[in-house]
XYZ file of C-alpha atoms in Angstrom:
133
model
C 128.124 132.721 158.685
C 128.044 135.160 161.542
C 125.445 134.791 164.273
C 124.062 138.280 163.570
C 123.366 137.309 159.946
C 121.631 134.113 161.029
C 119.382 136.078 163.383
C 118.453 138.462 160.581
C 117.662 135.531 158.302
C 115.394 134.124 161.043
C 113.680 137.509 161.468
C 113.088 137.846 157.722
C 111.789 134.271 157.524
C 109.289 134.965 160.326
C 108.189 138.164 158.563
C 107.692 136.297 155.280
C 105.794 133.388 156.839
C 103.462 135.631 158.840
C 103.260 138.290 156.138
C 102.081 135.912 153.441
C 98.829 135.265 155.291
C 97.889 138.944 155.531
C 96.421 139.144 152.029
C 94.094 136.242 152.773
C 92.901 137.722 156.057
C 92.282 141.230 154.726
C 90.649 140.091 151.471
C 88.123 137.770 153.168
C 89.393 134.826 151.151
C 87.136 131.757 151.241
C 89.959 129.710 152.813
C 90.323 132.162 155.710
C 86.572 132.435 156.221
C 86.256 128.620 156.302
C 89.259 128.137 158.610
C 88.052 130.666 161.165
C 84.461 129.400 160.884
C 85.803 125.985 161.845
C 87.143 127.645 165.003
C 83.841 129.410 165.614
C 85.317 132.822 164.769
C 84.284 135.437 162.265
C 85.632 138.366 160.221
C 86.279 140.597 163.229
C 88.548 137.945 164.711
C 90.645 137.164 161.665
C 90.993 140.835 160.753
C 92.151 141.633 164.296
C 94.646 138.765 164.136
C 95.725 140.042 160.717
C 96.297 143.519 162.162
C 98.386 142.047 165.006
C 100.363 140.006 162.474
C 100.981 143.131 160.390
C 102.297 144.908 163.493
C 104.500 141.898 164.338
C 105.957 141.868 160.815
C 106.743 145.584 160.981
C 108.281 145.315 164.452
C 110.464 142.306 163.674
C 112.017 144.076 160.675
C 112.968 147.310 162.485
C 116.255 146.965 164.409
C 115.089 148.887 167.496
C 111.870 146.893 167.843
C 112.945 143.384 166.802
C 112.449 141.905 170.265
C 108.868 143.183 170.473
C 108.084 141.782 167.028
C 109.589 138.435 167.976
C 107.574 138.289 171.212
C 104.355 139.238 169.404
C 105.073 136.720 166.625
C 105.758 134.013 169.199
C 102.445 134.748 170.924
C 100.468 134.782 167.687
C 102.045 131.551 166.483
C 101.421 129.955 169.889
C 97.727 130.686 169.429
C 97.775 129.370 165.871
C 99.489 126.166 166.952
C 96.989 125.651 169.760
C 94.207 125.982 167.181
C 95.888 123.319 165.040
C 96.503 121.003 167.982
C 92.997 121.283 169.425
C 90.681 121.864 166.455
C 92.204 122.034 162.988
C 94.807 119.297 162.918
C 97.817 119.047 160.628
C 96.324 117.117 157.718
C 95.037 118.268 154.367
C 95.053 121.994 153.692
C 95.669 122.748 157.371
C 98.909 120.765 157.306
C 100.977 123.253 155.340
C 99.697 126.186 157.368
C 100.409 124.280 160.579
C 103.969 123.407 159.543
C 104.649 127.021 158.582
C 103.306 128.041 161.993
C 105.706 125.648 163.705
C 108.610 127.102 161.724
C 107.619 130.706 162.523
C 107.078 129.796 166.204
C 110.503 128.147 166.439
C 112.310 130.976 164.657
C 110.531 133.590 166.809
C 111.649 131.740 169.928
C 115.219 131.607 168.586
C 115.210 135.373 167.952
C 113.853 135.989 171.465
C 116.577 133.783 172.940
C 119.429 135.418 171.013
C 118.137 138.948 171.697
C 116.930 138.284 175.262
C 119.187 141.013 176.648
C 117.069 143.540 174.713
C 113.931 142.686 176.694
C 113.575 145.712 178.994
C 113.050 143.914 182.321
C 115.487 141.008 181.793
C 118.820 142.822 182.485
C 117.327 144.566 185.539
C 115.931 141.273 186.820
C 119.313 139.543 186.672
C 121.141 142.562 188.081
C 118.819 142.543 191.098
C 119.342 138.789 191.545
C 123.120 139.248 191.608
C 122.892 142.016 194.236
C 120.815 139.885 196.621
C 123.064 136.835 196.281
């Protein structure tokens, strides 16, 4: 399978993993309320995170904005993983969510790596480094 197809599969997988939680955040599901209460956060917080996740999903699926969606997804999943590592853990109902977060985090990082030349400052940074060497 071509590398381009694999990257698209990774992007779609990230969109699906992150996108599936949106319903729960925007519908004030008891699971979401309890999870964020455990972190000491309320409805404003999980709805804001849900909005950022919605933006990440949209960005990662549009060819011109994939890199921004991958970076935003990576940041959001980094925060989610820190919550699991420090407060929630990976057992019981938090386990599945945590594992999905690890998968989305890893795939987001892979998309960033493969598409790193699309990050606006990266090509300029390396061009300037070559000129000074």
